[in-house]
Amino acid sequence: VLQGCSGRQPSGEKRPVIGVSLLNLSNELIATLDQSMEEKAKQMGVELIVNDAQRSAEKQVQQVESFVAQKVDAIILNPCEVEASSPAVEKALAAGIPIVNVNSETRAAPTAFVGSRDEEAGRIAMEYLAQRLNGKGNVAMMQGFLGQAAQIERDQGARDVLAKNPGMKLIAVQTAEWDRAKAMTLMENWNQSYGSRIDAVFAQNDEMAMGALIALEQAKRKDKVILAGVDAIPDALQAVHDGRLDATVFQDARGQGSAAVATALKILHKEPYEKQLFIPFQLVTKDNVAQFLK
Amino acid sequence: MEKPKIKSWPASLGLPVALAVLVAALSLARPNFLNLANLVNLVRQISINGILAVGVTYVLLTGGVDLSLGSVVALSGVAAACFAHPGQYPAIVPVAIGILAGAACGAANGLVVARGKVAPFIVTLGMMTAARGLALLVSGGRPVSNLAPGFTHIGSGNIAGVPEPILIFFFVALLSRVLLTNMRFGRYVYAVGGNENAALASGVPVRSVKMAAYTLCGALAGLAGVVLASRITTGQPNAGIGYELDAIAAVVIGGTSLNGGVGGVDGTILGALLMGVINNGLDLLNVSSYYQQVVKGLIIVGAVWLDRSKDR
Amino acid sequence: MEKPKIKSWPASLGLPVALAVLVAALSLARPNFLNLANLVNLVRQISINGILAVGVTYVLLTGGVDLSLGSVVALSGVAAACFAHPGQYPAIVPVAIGILAGAACGAANGLVVARGKVAPFIVTLGMMTAARGLALLVSGGRPVSNLAPGFTHIGSGNIAGVPEPILIFFFVALLSRVLLTNMRFGRYVYAVGGNENAALASGVPVRSVKMAAYTLCGALAGLAGVVLASRITTGQPNAGIGYELDAIAAVVIGGTSLNGGVGGVDGTILGALLMGVINNGLDLLNVSSYYQQVVKGLIIVGAVWLDRSKDR
Amino acid sequence: MSTVLQLDRISKSFGGILAVDDVSLTVQAGEIHAVTGENGAGKSTLMKIVAGMYRPDAGAVRFTGRRLAMIHQELLTFPDLTVAENICMGHEPSRWGWLDRPAMRREAAGLLARLGVSLNPSARMRHLSFAERQSVEIAKALGGHADLLIMDEPTSALSDREAELLFRIIGDLKQSGVAVIYISHRMAEIFRLADTITVLRDGRHIATRPAAELDEERLIALMVGRSLEPLGGLQKGVPGETVLEVSLPGIQFSLRAGEILGLAGLLGAGRSEAAAAVFGLVPTAGAHIRLAGRAVRIGSPAGALAHGIAMVTEDRKEYGFVPRMSVRENMTLSSLGRFAWGPVIRTRREAAAVEEQIRRFRVRAAGAGQAVRDLSGGNQQKIVIARALLTRPRVLILDEPTRGIDVGAKAEIYALIAGLAREGMAILLISSEMNEILSLSDRILVMREGAVSAELSPGRTTPEEILRYAMPN
Ligand SMILES: Nc1ncnc2c1ncn2[C@@H]1O[C@H](COP(=O)(O)OP(=O)(O)OP(=O)(O)O)[C@@H](O)[C@H]1O
Ligand SMILES: Nc1ncnc2c1ncn2[C@@H]1O[C@H](COP(=O)(O)OP(=O)(O)OP(=O)(O)O)[C@@H](O)[C@H]1O
Ligand SMILES: [Mg+2]
Ligand SMILES: [Mg+2]
């Protein structure tokens, strides 16, 4: 369990130590991110200290402070929040430790950034719905945990598209807190109050999309509603493949993870690196789902 | 004056009245609230919280508390799901495993509470963290999906037109009601919660009663985990967060005292119903999420306040 | 024979010993654990939980509970941040507003508990939901950022080399210790929690004492919210989730009974320290996140068990 | 003489039960006013109305003094605070809210010394025996400088020596103009202290007379509304073979079937502790117990009950009953096995047995469904005794069994105890009432400072001799 011992072993060449603070390891996407980083680190001979902030920006700041106190060589930060995680970045930079943000951004500029913009995910999903509805119809949106960066940005991206499509009406917006069971309950209640008036549903992540999907199927209304999620978790990909879910948006967590470790090492070895490496989101539908299913 | 200042709130008429008022208001605002479909919907939605709440009623009656419910739901859901892939075992196997996993967690809680005399708050808080960790370990942090239809049927199927989760909830509630009001064990539960020293001096096997209460509560949390996993067709390691507070709230709204010894399953059912009506109603009214939270908080406190002021 | 079966656990030697053992083990495993830098780090990390825990000590001593802490932290952080933009007001204004917002929530809790005689669990659960909704409403669901350096200095600055959050925590703890042990108000808090009827019969102003305890607790939650907002340089409407359980855990680990009347601030500080050492140590040891949760749960229960078995 | 308290047509009912019915009463400064009546007559309720803890349904309370203090029948203490903190609660010596601890300890020590009780003011209340806590409550009431002192059975657990000191203090208070309302079921005390006696029956005011106009017989007749058979000579059992042998550090005794062994001693002598050890309520090192010649290990009350040992504890509020449970549920709690078919309770059988006990003990309750916490103190005591008897024990330990029980019921309980002995039950009787010990016991053990100091025979001893062996030397 306790991986290795200290990074500063007397014998041999000293291995670089990278401190990693992750948003939340009980999130499937983050778990994938973690896995790819650990694989990459092993391959490159780097020691990783992985801390889980469990969605708390304060904890994340604490963890970076601990990394600074431990004098790690570099830090990879998977920020909880745009603003609230910024002090973590500033503290690392002030201590002269390079910091790479992965997956999402902070207000304070890190040494390098690897990831994507959640707004894009919201935009892609909503554009897909707009296209399927020919720009006309009633849409319901399931929000993530209110106030979290991913929720705010995916919300924004989706609303930008809606603003451009006056024929599309947002008739219901509620949070299901990223949770499948809550999404199912919410969809059941929407089925009751809106009945056949909902033409499309955008769930801000796939967990909620799966919940909504089950509720719609049980109400035998799935054929009348277009449903899209974000993240491309295996369940959702399978559902897209089976023709149950209409679309999801793929976020390349594996690519982000290994790129983050690689970038951090480049910085340490004073090699040239990209200050901002955007790994784009991709729309997944039945047409292209095969390439995402492993 | 022997009456303590914190009221005993026997299941009075206040809560049914508050519930009736709420239902009346909602059905005026939204005629489809009183649809049979929506009512079935509503009861199905509360069935998981209901099962948990009935379970934790035992623990609260003994004067304890169980904060580990939500995590136990996740752990047993994941454990069940691991054995519920198509073509593996008949559905009874994962169901039994889920319930057993929950019962094991509950028994561990009960052991430390009854033998170790550690405050139930701490014990079950520890279990809350530990069981969540175990759920993540067992599942590798990923949802366990691809479950056999025989298993997922539990959460989505009907028997004689009634959704199975509702039947399970009713069955659990009925059984618990009998256990608590007509059985020796029930008496002992009330005695332990009402005055532990007197129960001991009366020859009540206090430790075993506590063990049994926590184990039952855990087993029902396991059952709830199974129903949930089957309903959402996955074992989610991060399912059930905050469920313990919802369940305890339902019990306390229903008039069971956190100090133990007073209350029962009838109130718990009413409490769970009230919470379900609030959630369902606010969704139906499409109250904006932010206001929804404010309103929900106020209604819960208001309903209980009304209820309590009746018997003052 | 008058000795009841549930222990009163006075602040015994068990907890300091458990803490010492843990620290020794950690410093052997990781020499840099005992760095001055890491120790300062550790204490700064616990200061927010520490402030909350000291606050909720008052409430627990009266026999109540406060589940709204986390939401109040968010609400007061957001409220403070709204008045802390650069060039607006001197830093004292947002600080005062944050504390007042917290105190107002606490007073509302206290009012309903003391006057309405509703179970504190329900009242503060309602406030937990309502205050979270208010925080989202006030902030429009977005973090309130762009705060003046004068304000963010509180969370990140030092005075005489000591981080300000630590100083605030020590100040709060010291003041509360004096209030609870040397002042008449403190006696009354213990009296109300120890035997409410007896307190009433002895002429203790029970209602006012409860009001004061909840209001103080709320005000300290407001202060914690201010420190947090300043530390993370934003008012986060979804900050503080679960903080109430951590704070209550620290208090109960420290030997304060959930039934009221027993315990105090000394234990609370030890409890907060223990939790801080566990968190910091497990992170330093790089224990994988899933195991970390399991281990953390076990250590907390184990430490309390040890502590309690000392005085059996 | 000036009037301190005037009660004008007070009534109070609890959900249908009229506890106090149209009672008027006047108390003068410097008067000791005894209020008497059977269990459940409404004495405590009336006093709680005076103290402002209950609001009367009708009538008015006019209290013209400055401060009023009350010693409650069911003690109202703070178990986790110290003796000094308990005594000073509500009137702590302090300056601007800052406590003066040394002054608190001094005040407490002074008051306790006056009562002749040696207790450490810094001891936690939780660790004291019931009688010791009762003395602390008395000290607290005395410390408040009240001009009206209400004492609801203050001596129920005190032995004669402590009671005597209390009476002297009450005398002093009377001299300084304090009015005292005194409630007791001990006749001797009432006639020794009272200037005026008020009798309540079924919540109604029956009479108020100068004490000089009444004697014991007439008072009892007023209380019960009929004349009682004189207690007379109780017919006792014939001791059979030895049932119980107990060996504890400093204490050794045996008990035969049909025998009543009395355990006498002063406050804190360790009688209750010894009984609790036999019953398995406190794990005690060095306890050896033989039942009918066989060594047994008793680890818990459940174990003791399984061996046929039942006990009525001294502290009934803490160990005696579950307050919110009904009369029925409390009575059968120790013997549910007899009223159950497997795990299922046979409600009818249970109800029948309970009804029988209610009749036998003349429990004054709204019904078997009433919560025991709503009963009067004496009636609660009856429930506790009934609960022990329903287990049909071979050995019965009674620790202050008639605490708070009225004269009529007391006589009945004495007859009952004697009857149980005749049927062959072995009984260990702990009592602070000299009379009770002397008239019921076949043998008397006297305890002093945790050890047995003498074994006496009731026929050949005197209260003075018992006291001599009980006094610490
Ligand atoms: N809180 C209550 N709820 C219901 N009934 C009550 C309550 N308090 C007292 N009673 C009833 O009122 C009657 C009078 O009780 P009270 O305690 O005043 O009697 P008492 O004269 O003090 O008797 P004792 O000598 O046994 O102490 C009893 O029948 C009792 O059952
Ligand atoms: N749980 C306890 N912890 C510490 N001391 C105790 C405890 N219980 C009793 N004692 C002490 O033991 C001594 C014996 O008490 P016990 O109650 O047995 O006396 P007793 O002879 O029954 O007299 P009485 O009941 O009249 O006070 C007392 O001094 C008491 O303070
Ligand atoms: Mg009385
Ligand atoms: Mg005694």
Coordinates of C-alpha atoms and ligand atoms in Angstrom, one line a residue, chain D residues 43-44 73 152-153 376-377, ligand 3:
Chain D
K43 CA -48.8 16.7 47.5
S44 CA -46.0 16.9 45.1
Q73 CA -39.0 14.2 45.9
D152 CA -40.8 17.0 49.7
E153 CA -39.8 13.9 51.6
S376 CA -46.6 9.8 42.1
G377 CA -43.4 8.8 43.8
Ligands
MG3 MG -44.9 13.1 46.0

